[in-house]
Short mmCIF file of N, CA and C and ligand atoms in Angstrom, two decimals:
data_model
loop_
_atom_site.label_atom_id
_atom_site.label_comp_id
_atom_site.label_asym_id
_atom_site.label_seq_id
_atom_site.Cartn_x
_atom_site.Cartn_y
_atom_site.Cartn_z
N UNK Z 268 31.46 25.78 -2.78
CA UNK Z 268 30.01 25.53 -2.75
C UNK Z 268 29.37 26.29 -1.60
N UNK Z 269 28.14 26.71 -1.84
CA UNK Z 269 27.39 27.45 -0.83
C UNK Z 269 27.11 26.56 0.38
N UNK Z 270 27.27 27.17 1.58
CA UNK Z 270 26.89 26.44 2.78
C UNK Z 270 27.99 25.61 3.39
N UNK Z 271 29.21 25.76 2.88
CA UNK Z 271 30.34 25.05 3.49
C UNK Z 271 30.61 25.56 4.88
N UNK Z 272 31.13 24.69 5.72
CA UNK Z 272 31.51 25.13 7.06
C UNK Z 272 32.92 24.64 7.38
N UNK Z 273 33.57 25.36 8.27
CA UNK Z 273 34.91 24.98 8.72
C UNK Z 273 34.84 24.51 10.16
N UNK Z 274 35.47 23.38 10.43
CA UNK Z 274 35.65 22.92 11.81
C UNK Z 274 37.13 22.59 11.98
N UNK Z 275 37.79 23.34 12.86
CA UNK Z 275 39.22 23.19 13.04
C UNK Z 275 39.92 23.26 11.69
N UNK Z 276 40.62 22.22 11.30
CA UNK Z 276 41.41 22.27 10.06
C UNK Z 276 40.65 21.76 8.84
N UNK Z 277 39.40 21.34 9.01
CA UNK Z 277 38.69 20.69 7.91
C UNK Z 277 37.51 21.50 7.37
N UNK Z 278 37.19 21.25 6.11
CA UNK Z 278 36.04 21.90 5.46
C UNK Z 278 34.98 20.84 5.18
N UNK Z 279 33.75 21.17 5.53
CA UNK Z 279 32.64 20.25 5.31
C UNK Z 279 31.59 20.89 4.42
N UNK Z 280 30.89 20.06 3.62
CA UNK Z 280 29.83 20.58 2.77
C UNK Z 280 28.51 19.91 3.11
N UNK Z 281 27.39 20.61 2.83
CA UNK Z 281 26.08 20.09 3.20
C UNK Z 281 25.81 18.71 2.57
N UNK Z 282 25.18 17.85 3.34
CA UNK Z 282 24.89 16.50 2.85
C UNK Z 282 23.41 16.16 3.01
N UNK Z 283 22.86 16.40 4.20
CA UNK Z 283 21.41 16.22 4.41
C UNK Z 283 20.90 17.46 5.13
N UNK Z 284 19.77 17.99 4.69
CA UNK Z 284 19.21 19.17 5.35
C UNK Z 284 18.43 18.76 6.60
N UNK Z 285 18.21 19.76 7.42
CA UNK Z 285 17.40 19.58 8.62
C UNK Z 285 16.03 18.98 8.27
N UNK Z 286 15.43 19.47 7.17
CA UNK Z 286 14.11 18.97 6.76
C UNK Z 286 14.14 17.53 6.28
N UNK Z 287 15.16 17.18 5.53
CA UNK Z 287 15.29 15.78 5.07
C UNK Z 287 15.44 14.85 6.27
N UNK Z 288 16.23 15.29 7.24
CA UNK Z 288 16.44 14.47 8.44
C UNK Z 288 15.13 14.31 9.20
N UNK Z 289 14.43 15.42 9.40
CA UNK Z 289 13.18 15.38 10.17
C UNK Z 289 12.16 14.44 9.52
N UNK Z 290 12.07 14.51 8.20
CA UNK Z 290 11.10 13.65 7.50
C UNK Z 290 11.43 12.18 7.72
N UNK Z 291 12.69 11.84 7.62
CA UNK Z 291 13.10 10.44 7.76
C UNK Z 291 12.94 9.95 9.21
N UNK Z 292 13.32 10.80 10.15
CA UNK Z 292 13.21 10.40 11.56
C UNK Z 292 11.75 10.19 11.94
N UNK Z 293 10.87 11.01 11.39
CA UNK Z 293 9.44 10.81 11.66
C UNK Z 293 8.95 9.49 11.09
N UNK Z 294 9.42 9.13 9.90
CA UNK Z 294 9.05 7.82 9.32
C UNK Z 294 9.53 6.68 10.22
N UNK Z 295 10.75 6.83 10.71
CA UNK Z 295 11.29 5.78 11.59
C UNK Z 295 10.43 5.65 12.84
N UNK Z 296 10.04 6.78 13.39
CA UNK Z 296 9.20 6.77 14.59
C UNK Z 296 7.88 6.06 14.36
N UNK Z 297 7.29 6.30 13.20
CA UNK Z 297 6.02 5.64 12.88
C UNK Z 297 6.21 4.13 12.73
N UNK Z 298 7.31 3.73 12.12
CA UNK Z 298 7.58 2.29 11.94
C UNK Z 298 7.78 1.60 13.30
N UNK Z 299 8.45 2.28 14.20
CA UNK Z 299 8.68 1.70 15.53
C UNK Z 299 7.36 1.61 16.30
N UNK Z 300 6.53 2.61 16.15
CA UNK Z 300 5.22 2.56 16.83
C UNK Z 300 4.41 1.35 16.35
N UNK Z 301 4.43 1.11 15.06
CA UNK Z 301 3.67 -0.03 14.52
C UNK Z 301 4.15 -1.33 15.16
N UNK Z 302 5.45 -1.46 15.33
CA UNK Z 302 6.01 -2.71 15.87
C UNK Z 302 5.86 -2.84 17.39
N UNK Z 303 5.90 -1.73 18.11
CA UNK Z 303 6.01 -1.84 19.58
C UNK Z 303 4.89 -1.13 20.35
N UNK Z 304 3.86 -0.74 19.65
CA UNK Z 304 2.75 -0.02 20.29
C UNK Z 304 2.20 -0.81 21.48
N UNK Z 305 2.08 -0.14 22.61
CA UNK Z 305 1.49 -0.77 23.79
C UNK Z 305 2.42 -1.67 24.57
N UNK Z 306 3.68 -1.80 24.15
CA UNK Z 306 4.63 -2.70 24.83
C UNK Z 306 5.60 -1.97 25.74
N UNK Z 307 5.43 -0.69 25.85
CA UNK Z 307 6.28 0.13 26.72
C UNK Z 307 7.77 -0.14 26.51
N UNK Z 308 8.24 0.08 25.26
CA UNK Z 308 9.65 -0.17 24.97
C UNK Z 308 10.59 0.74 25.76
N UNK Z 309 11.82 0.26 25.93
CA UNK Z 309 12.88 1.06 26.54
C UNK Z 309 13.86 1.45 25.45
N UNK Z 310 13.99 2.72 25.19
CA UNK Z 310 14.96 3.21 24.21
C UNK Z 310 16.27 3.47 24.94
N UNK Z 311 17.33 2.90 24.44
CA UNK Z 311 18.64 3.12 25.06
C UNK Z 311 19.53 3.89 24.09
N UNK Z 312 19.83 5.12 24.45
CA UNK Z 312 20.65 5.99 23.62
C UNK Z 312 22.12 5.79 23.98
N UNK Z 313 22.92 5.47 22.97
CA UNK Z 313 24.36 5.34 23.18
C UNK Z 313 24.99 6.72 23.06
N UNK Z 314 25.52 7.20 24.18
CA UNK Z 314 26.10 8.54 24.24
C UNK Z 314 27.54 8.53 23.72
N UNK Z 315 28.03 9.65 23.26
CA UNK Z 315 27.36 10.92 23.23
C UNK Z 315 26.59 11.17 21.93
N UNK Z 316 27.08 10.59 20.84
CA UNK Z 316 26.62 10.97 19.51
C UNK Z 316 25.14 10.87 19.24
N UNK Z 317 24.43 9.93 19.91
CA UNK Z 317 23.04 9.69 19.52
C UNK Z 317 22.03 10.55 20.26
N UNK Z 318 22.47 11.47 21.09
CA UNK Z 318 21.48 12.18 21.91
C UNK Z 318 20.55 13.08 21.11
N UNK Z 319 21.04 13.67 20.03
CA UNK Z 319 20.18 14.54 19.21
C UNK Z 319 19.14 13.68 18.46
N UNK Z 320 19.62 12.64 17.82
CA UNK Z 320 18.74 11.72 17.11
C UNK Z 320 17.72 11.10 18.07
N UNK Z 321 18.17 10.68 19.23
CA UNK Z 321 17.28 10.03 20.20
C UNK Z 321 16.16 10.99 20.63
N UNK Z 322 16.52 12.25 20.84
CA UNK Z 322 15.53 13.24 21.27
C UNK Z 322 14.43 13.42 20.23
N UNK Z 323 14.81 13.45 18.96
CA UNK Z 323 13.81 13.59 17.90
C UNK Z 323 13.05 12.28 17.70
N UNK Z 324 13.78 11.17 17.73
CA UNK Z 324 13.14 9.88 17.46
C UNK Z 324 12.04 9.57 18.48
N UNK Z 325 12.33 9.71 19.76
CA UNK Z 325 11.31 9.34 20.75
C UNK Z 325 10.07 10.21 20.65
N UNK Z 326 10.25 11.47 20.20
CA UNK Z 326 9.08 12.34 20.07
C UNK Z 326 8.27 12.00 18.82
N UNK Z 327 8.83 11.14 17.96
CA UNK Z 327 8.10 10.69 16.76
C UNK Z 327 7.46 9.32 16.98
N UNK Z 328 7.69 8.73 18.15
CA UNK Z 328 7.09 7.42 18.45
C UNK Z 328 5.91 7.67 19.39
N UNK Z 329 4.73 7.59 18.86
CA UNK Z 329 3.56 7.99 19.66
C UNK Z 329 2.99 6.82 20.44
N UNK Z 330 3.77 6.35 21.41
CA UNK Z 330 3.29 5.35 22.34
C UNK Z 330 4.06 5.53 23.65
N UNK Z 331 3.58 4.97 24.74
CA UNK Z 331 4.31 5.09 26.00
C UNK Z 331 5.65 4.38 25.90
N UNK Z 332 6.70 5.04 26.31
CA UNK Z 332 8.03 4.44 26.24
C UNK Z 332 8.90 4.99 27.36
N UNK Z 333 10.01 4.30 27.62
CA UNK Z 333 10.98 4.78 28.59
C UNK Z 333 12.29 5.07 27.88
N UNK Z 334 13.10 5.89 28.52
CA UNK Z 334 14.36 6.32 27.92
C UNK Z 334 15.50 6.02 28.89
N UNK Z 335 16.58 5.48 28.37
CA UNK Z 335 17.77 5.25 29.18
C UNK Z 335 19.00 5.64 28.36
N UNK Z 336 20.09 5.84 29.05
CA UNK Z 336 21.32 6.29 28.37
C UNK Z 336 22.49 5.43 28.81
N UNK Z 337 23.40 5.22 27.90
CA UNK Z 337 24.60 4.48 28.26
C UNK Z 337 25.81 5.12 27.60
N UNK Z 338 26.89 5.10 28.34
CA UNK Z 338 28.15 5.64 27.80
C UNK Z 338 29.11 4.47 27.65
N UNK Z 339 29.63 4.29 26.47
CA UNK Z 339 30.59 3.22 26.23
C UNK Z 339 31.96 3.84 26.10
N UNK Z 340 32.93 3.25 26.73
CA UNK Z 340 34.27 3.78 26.52
C UNK Z 340 35.20 2.65 26.14
N UNK Z 341 36.09 2.97 25.24
CA UNK Z 341 37.02 1.94 24.79
C UNK Z 341 38.44 2.44 25.02
N UNK Z 342 39.32 1.53 25.26
CA UNK Z 342 40.72 1.89 25.39
C UNK Z 342 41.55 0.72 24.89
N UNK Z 343 42.75 1.00 24.51
CA UNK Z 343 43.61 -0.05 23.99
C UNK Z 343 44.03 -0.97 25.13
N UNK Z 344 43.74 -2.23 25.00
CA UNK Z 344 44.10 -3.18 26.04
C UNK Z 344 45.51 -3.69 25.83
N UNK Z 345 45.97 -4.46 26.79
CA UNK Z 345 47.33 -4.98 26.67
C UNK Z 345 47.31 -6.40 26.12
N UNK Z 346 46.11 -6.95 25.95
CA UNK Z 346 46.02 -8.32 25.44
C UNK Z 346 45.98 -8.31 23.92
N UNK Z 347 46.07 -9.47 23.32
CA UNK Z 347 46.08 -9.57 21.87
C UNK Z 347 44.71 -9.23 21.27
N UNK Z 348 43.67 -9.24 22.11
CA UNK Z 348 42.35 -8.91 21.58
C UNK Z 348 42.23 -7.42 21.30
N UNK Z 349 43.19 -6.64 21.78
CA UNK Z 349 43.21 -5.22 21.45
C UNK Z 349 42.24 -4.40 22.26
N UNK Z 350 41.07 -4.15 21.69
CA UNK Z 350 40.15 -3.18 22.29
C UNK Z 350 39.28 -3.79 23.39
N UNK Z 351 39.21 -3.11 24.49
CA UNK Z 351 38.35 -3.51 25.59
C UNK Z 351 37.34 -2.39 25.79
N UNK Z 352 36.08 -2.76 26.00
CA UNK Z 352 35.07 -1.72 26.17
C UNK Z 352 34.36 -1.89 27.50
N UNK Z 353 34.01 -0.76 28.08
CA UNK Z 353 33.25 -0.79 29.32
C UNK Z 353 31.97 0.02 29.13
N UNK Z 354 31.04 -0.21 30.02
CA UNK Z 354 29.71 0.33 29.89
C UNK Z 354 29.38 1.09 31.17
N UNK Z 355 28.85 2.29 31.02
CA UNK Z 355 28.51 3.07 32.23
C UNK Z 355 27.09 3.59 32.13
N UNK Z 356 26.38 3.58 33.25
CA UNK Z 356 25.12 4.29 33.34
C UNK Z 356 23.87 3.46 33.24
N UNK Z 357 23.98 2.23 32.79
CA UNK Z 357 22.78 1.45 32.57
C UNK Z 357 22.47 0.60 33.81
N UNK Z 358 21.47 1.02 34.58
CA UNK Z 358 21.15 0.31 35.82
C UNK Z 358 19.77 -0.35 35.77
N UNK Z 359 19.01 -0.05 34.72
CA UNK Z 359 17.65 -0.58 34.61
C UNK Z 359 17.62 -2.11 34.53
N UNK Z 360 16.55 -2.69 35.09
CA UNK Z 360 16.31 -4.12 34.88
C UNK Z 360 15.61 -4.28 33.53
N UNK Z 361 16.25 -4.95 32.61
CA UNK Z 361 15.73 -5.00 31.24
C UNK Z 361 15.14 -6.36 30.88
N UNK Z 362 15.11 -7.26 31.86
CA UNK Z 362 14.58 -8.59 31.58
C UNK Z 362 13.10 -8.50 31.15
N UNK Z 363 12.80 -9.14 30.04
CA UNK Z 363 11.42 -9.15 29.56
C UNK Z 363 10.96 -7.87 28.89
N UNK Z 364 11.86 -6.91 28.77
CA UNK Z 364 11.49 -5.62 28.16
C UNK Z 364 11.80 -5.61 26.66
N UNK Z 365 11.16 -4.70 25.97
CA UNK Z 365 11.43 -4.51 24.54
C UNK Z 365 12.42 -3.36 24.41
N UNK Z 366 13.63 -3.69 23.98
CA UNK Z 366 14.71 -2.69 23.91
C UNK Z 366 14.90 -2.20 22.48
N UNK Z 367 15.02 -0.88 22.36
CA UNK Z 367 15.43 -0.30 21.08
C UNK Z 367 16.74 0.46 21.34
N UNK Z 368 17.81 -0.02 20.77
CA UNK Z 368 19.11 0.63 20.93
C UNK Z 368 19.21 1.75 19.89
N UNK Z 369 19.51 2.96 20.37
CA UNK Z 369 19.56 4.12 19.48
C UNK Z 369 21.02 4.54 19.28
N UNK Z 370 21.46 4.47 18.03
CA UNK Z 370 22.86 4.79 17.72
C UNK Z 370 22.91 5.85 16.63
N UNK Z 371 23.90 6.73 16.71
CA UNK Z 371 24.01 7.78 15.70
C UNK Z 371 24.47 7.22 14.35
N UNK Z 372 25.54 6.43 14.40
CA UNK Z 372 26.10 5.93 13.14
C UNK Z 372 26.74 4.58 13.37
N UNK Z 373 26.50 3.68 12.43
CA UNK Z 373 27.15 2.38 12.47
C UNK Z 373 28.20 2.38 11.38
N UNK Z 374 29.44 2.33 11.81
CA UNK Z 374 30.58 2.40 10.90
C UNK Z 374 31.12 0.98 10.72
N UNK Z 375 32.09 0.57 11.50
CA UNK Z 375 32.55 -0.82 11.42
C UNK Z 375 31.53 -1.76 12.05
N UNK Z 376 30.76 -1.23 13.00
CA UNK Z 376 29.78 -2.05 13.73
C UNK Z 376 30.35 -2.61 15.02
N UNK Z 377 31.59 -2.29 15.31
CA UNK Z 377 32.24 -2.83 16.50
C UNK Z 377 31.51 -2.43 17.80
N UNK Z 378 31.16 -1.16 17.88
CA UNK Z 378 30.50 -0.64 19.08
C UNK Z 378 29.18 -1.38 19.33
N UNK Z 379 28.39 -1.48 18.28
CA UNK Z 379 27.08 -2.13 18.43
C UNK Z 379 27.20 -3.62 18.68
N UNK Z 380 28.13 -4.26 18.01
CA UNK Z 380 28.34 -5.69 18.19
C UNK Z 380 28.60 -6.00 19.67
N UNK Z 381 29.46 -5.22 20.26
CA UNK Z 381 29.78 -5.37 21.68
C UNK Z 381 28.54 -5.09 22.53
N UNK Z 382 27.86 -4.02 22.25
CA UNK Z 382 26.75 -3.59 23.09
C UNK Z 382 25.56 -4.56 22.99
N UNK Z 383 25.27 -5.04 21.79
CA UNK Z 383 24.14 -5.97 21.62
C UNK Z 383 24.40 -7.27 22.38
N UNK Z 384 25.65 -7.69 22.38
CA UNK Z 384 26.03 -8.89 23.13
C UNK Z 384 25.71 -8.69 24.63
N UNK Z 385 26.09 -7.53 25.15
CA UNK Z 385 25.81 -7.21 26.56
C UNK Z 385 24.30 -7.15 26.82
N UNK Z 386 23.55 -6.63 25.87
CA UNK Z 386 22.10 -6.48 26.04
C UNK Z 386 21.40 -7.84 26.03
N UNK Z 387 21.88 -8.75 25.21
CA UNK Z 387 21.26 -10.10 25.15
C UNK Z 387 21.39 -10.81 26.49
N UNK Z 388 22.47 -10.55 27.20
CA UNK Z 388 22.66 -11.16 28.52
C UNK Z 388 21.58 -10.71 29.51
N UNK Z 389 20.92 -9.60 29.24
CA UNK Z 389 19.90 -9.09 30.14
C UNK Z 389 18.52 -9.67 29.85
N UNK Z 390 18.46 -10.61 28.93
CA UNK Z 390 17.24 -11.34 28.59
C UNK Z 390 16.03 -10.45 28.27
N UNK Z 391 16.18 -9.55 27.32
CA UNK Z 391 15.04 -8.72 26.93
C UNK Z 391 14.01 -9.55 26.14
N UNK Z 392 12.78 -9.07 26.08
CA UNK Z 392 11.75 -9.74 25.27
C UNK Z 392 12.07 -9.56 23.79
N UNK Z 393 12.60 -8.39 23.43
CA UNK Z 393 13.06 -8.16 22.06
C UNK Z 393 14.16 -7.12 22.08
N UNK Z 394 14.98 -7.15 21.05
CA UNK Z 394 16.13 -6.26 20.97
C UNK Z 394 16.26 -5.79 19.53
N UNK Z 395 16.10 -4.50 19.30
CA UNK Z 395 16.26 -4.00 17.94
C UNK Z 395 17.13 -2.74 17.96
N UNK Z 396 17.58 -2.37 16.77
CA UNK Z 396 18.49 -1.23 16.64
C UNK Z 396 17.87 -0.16 15.75
N UNK Z 397 17.93 1.09 16.20
CA UNK Z 397 17.57 2.23 15.36
C UNK Z 397 18.83 3.06 15.17
N UNK Z 398 19.35 3.07 13.95
CA UNK Z 398 20.57 3.83 13.66
C UNK Z 398 20.23 4.95 12.70
N UNK Z 399 20.66 6.15 13.03
CA UNK Z 399 20.42 7.28 12.14
C UNK Z 399 21.16 7.08 10.82
N UNK Z 400 22.42 6.66 10.90
CA UNK Z 400 23.23 6.48 9.69
C UNK Z 400 23.90 5.11 9.70
N UNK Z 401 24.07 4.55 8.52
CA UNK Z 401 24.82 3.31 8.37
C UNK Z 401 25.78 3.48 7.20
N UNK Z 402 27.03 3.06 7.41
CA UNK Z 402 28.00 3.05 6.31
C UNK Z 402 28.20 1.59 5.89
N UNK Z 403 27.39 1.09 4.96
CA UNK Z 403 27.42 -0.34 4.62
C UNK Z 403 28.80 -0.83 4.19
N UNK Z 404 29.57 -0.01 3.48
CA UNK Z 404 30.85 -0.49 2.98
C UNK Z 404 31.93 -0.54 4.06
N UNK Z 405 31.63 0.01 5.24
CA UNK Z 405 32.61 -0.03 6.34
C UNK Z 405 32.30 -1.16 7.32
N UNK Z 406 31.11 -1.74 7.20
CA UNK Z 406 30.62 -2.73 8.16
C UNK Z 406 31.50 -3.98 8.20
N UNK Z 407 31.93 -4.34 9.40
CA UNK Z 407 32.78 -5.52 9.56
C UNK Z 407 32.16 -6.58 10.46
N UNK Z 408 30.99 -6.25 11.02
CA UNK Z 408 30.33 -7.20 11.92
C UNK Z 408 28.92 -7.47 11.40
N UNK Z 409 28.43 -8.67 11.67
CA UNK Z 409 27.11 -9.06 11.19
C UNK Z 409 26.06 -8.56 12.19
N UNK Z 410 25.45 -7.43 11.89
CA UNK Z 410 24.50 -6.80 12.80
C UNK Z 410 23.20 -6.54 12.06
N UNK Z 411 22.10 -6.88 12.70
CA UNK Z 411 20.81 -6.56 12.09
C UNK Z 411 20.38 -5.17 12.56
N UNK Z 412 20.17 -4.27 11.61
CA UNK Z 412 19.71 -2.91 11.94
C UNK Z 412 18.29 -2.77 11.40
N UNK Z 413 17.34 -2.89 12.31
CA UNK Z 413 15.94 -2.94 11.89
C UNK Z 413 15.45 -1.59 11.39
N UNK Z 414 15.85 -0.53 12.07
CA UNK Z 414 15.41 0.82 11.69
C UNK Z 414 16.63 1.63 11.29
N UNK Z 415 16.69 1.94 9.99
CA UNK Z 415 17.86 2.60 9.42
C UNK Z 415 17.44 3.95 8.88
N UNK Z 416 18.12 5.03 9.28
CA UNK Z 416 17.77 6.34 8.75
C UNK Z 416 18.24 6.48 7.31
N UNK Z 417 19.54 6.55 7.15
CA UNK Z 417 20.14 6.72 5.82
C UNK Z 417 21.38 5.83 5.70
N UNK Z 418 21.54 5.25 4.52
CA UNK Z 418 22.81 4.59 4.20
C UNK Z 418 23.68 5.63 3.51
N UNK Z 419 24.92 5.75 3.95
CA UNK Z 419 25.81 6.77 3.38
C UNK Z 419 27.14 6.14 2.96
N UNK Z 420 27.87 6.81 2.08
CA UNK Z 420 29.19 6.29 1.68
C UNK Z 420 30.15 6.32 2.87
N UNK Z 421 31.27 5.68 2.68
CA UNK Z 421 32.26 5.58 3.75
C UNK Z 421 33.08 6.87 3.85
N UNK Z 422 32.41 7.97 4.10
CA UNK Z 422 33.06 9.27 4.26
C UNK Z 422 32.72 9.83 5.63
N UNK Z 423 33.55 10.72 6.12
CA UNK Z 423 33.36 11.27 7.46
C UNK Z 423 32.27 12.35 7.44
N UNK Z 424 31.34 12.26 8.37
CA UNK Z 424 30.26 13.23 8.46
C UNK Z 424 30.17 13.84 9.86
N UNK Z 425 29.62 15.04 9.92
CA UNK Z 425 29.38 15.71 11.21
C UNK Z 425 28.01 16.37 11.20
N UNK Z 426 27.55 16.69 12.38
CA UNK Z 426 26.28 17.38 12.55
C UNK Z 426 25.22 16.45 13.13
N UNK Z 427 24.12 17.03 13.58
CA UNK Z 427 23.01 16.25 14.13
C UNK Z 427 23.50 15.26 15.20
N UNK Z 428 24.40 15.77 16.04
CA UNK Z 428 24.91 14.95 17.15
C UNK Z 428 26.29 14.37 16.91
N UNK Z 429 26.68 14.24 15.64
CA UNK Z 429 27.99 13.66 15.31
C UNK Z 429 29.07 14.74 15.34
N UNK Z 430 30.24 14.37 15.80
CA UNK Z 430 31.28 15.39 16.00
C UNK Z 430 32.56 15.10 15.24
N UNK Z 431 33.31 16.17 15.04
CA UNK Z 431 34.71 16.05 14.64
C UNK Z 431 35.52 16.66 15.78
N UNK Z 432 36.24 15.85 16.49
CA UNK Z 432 37.04 16.30 17.63
C UNK Z 432 36.23 17.19 18.58
N UNK Z 433 35.02 16.78 18.86
CA UNK Z 433 34.17 17.48 19.82
C UNK Z 433 33.29 18.56 19.21
N UNK Z 434 33.57 18.96 17.98
CA UNK Z 434 32.79 20.04 17.36
C UNK Z 434 31.79 19.50 16.33
N UNK Z 435 30.77 20.30 16.11
CA UNK Z 435 29.81 20.00 15.04
C UNK Z 435 28.52 19.34 15.51
N UNK Z 436 28.46 18.94 16.76
CA UNK Z 436 27.27 18.22 17.24
C UNK Z 436 26.00 19.07 17.15
N UNK Z 437 26.15 20.39 17.28
CA UNK Z 437 24.99 21.28 17.31
C UNK Z 437 24.52 21.72 15.93
N UNK Z 438 25.14 21.24 14.86
CA UNK Z 438 24.67 21.60 13.53
C UNK Z 438 23.35 20.87 13.26
N UNK Z 439 22.31 21.58 12.84
CA UNK Z 439 21.00 20.94 12.64
C UNK Z 439 20.98 19.98 11.44
N UNK Z 440 21.83 20.23 10.44
CA UNK Z 440 21.90 19.35 9.28
C UNK Z 440 23.12 18.46 9.38
N UNK Z 441 23.29 17.59 8.34
CA UNK Z 441 24.46 16.71 8.30
C UNK Z 441 25.42 17.23 7.23
N UNK Z 442 26.71 17.20 7.54
CA UNK Z 442 27.75 17.70 6.63
C UNK Z 442 28.78 16.61 6.39
N UNK Z 443 29.31 16.62 5.17
CA UNK Z 443 30.28 15.62 4.76
C UNK Z 443 31.64 16.28 4.52
N UNK Z 444 32.68 15.58 4.88
CA UNK Z 444 34.02 16.10 4.67
C UNK Z 444 34.25 16.40 3.19
N UNK Z 445 34.71 17.61 2.92
CA UNK Z 445 34.96 17.99 1.53
C UNK Z 445 36.25 17.36 1.06
N UNK Z 446 36.21 16.82 -0.14
CA UNK Z 446 37.42 16.16 -0.67
C UNK Z 446 38.24 17.11 -1.53
N UNK Z 447 39.50 16.80 -1.59
CA UNK Z 447 40.41 17.55 -2.47
C UNK Z 447 40.79 18.85 -1.88
P1 LIG X 577 31.86 1.65 14.89
O1 LIG X 577 32.03 1.03 16.24
O2 LIG X 577 33.06 1.48 14.01
O3 LIG X 577 30.57 1.22 14.20
O4 LIG X 577 31.83 3.21 15.09
C1 LIG X 577 30.77 3.85 15.63
C2 LIG X 577 31.18 5.14 16.28
O5 LIG X 577 32.26 5.81 15.61
C3 LIG X 577 30.00 6.08 16.19
O6 LIG X 577 29.14 5.91 17.29
C4 LIG X 577 30.66 7.44 16.13
O7 LIG X 577 30.88 7.91 17.43
C5 LIG X 577 31.98 7.19 15.46
N1 LIG X 577 31.92 7.52 14.01
C6 LIG X 577 31.97 6.66 12.98
N2 LIG X 577 31.89 7.29 11.79
C7 LIG X 577 31.76 8.60 12.08
C8 LIG X 577 31.60 9.79 11.25
O8 LIG X 577 31.56 9.77 10.00
N3 LIG X 577 31.50 10.97 11.92
C9 LIG X 577 31.53 11.06 13.29
N4 LIG X 577 31.66 9.98 14.08
C10 LIG X 577 31.78 8.76 13.49
MG1 LIG X 578 28.61 6.99 18.96
#
């Protein structure tokens, strides 16, 4: 198929164009403005994957807002609970603020489940999620995603900030792993 790309050992095919993405992200921005206009929301981008989406999203929200970034890292723990996650970079006082968590993709939902729990402890006035992509059939946690870009099948995608082994983040469109 035309427009296929190779990243390391894998072949990907076009899934969403740059224009389709831009149109949807602009709609999301307008929806967020309607809900949070004049409340000076704090957008928190979960790094690394969401930085491209976050950059476009905030420019589509035409109201005063602040931007913050957080890096989450996970490693295999020695306890039976398995995964332990830590949070780096978030120093802002978020009490009484309107938080919009910006995530590139919600797969199992584990990352967001953990992060939203941490955010609730900071006593925000409101807490919502803007996710560029959601894989509904992979979801294992009960998470409310107020602003959803696209629902996609449970297949691996790259581009628009999402990577395969570090590559593909700079692709303007979204690509899906080619099967077979
Ligand atoms: P979750 O915690 O299972 O929801 O996974 C979320 C994280 O896994 C995302 O923030 C991505 O970094 C990564 N991820 C999940 N699916 C994909 C994909 O299809 N392509 C690239 N990264 C993905
Ligand atoms: Mg991520």
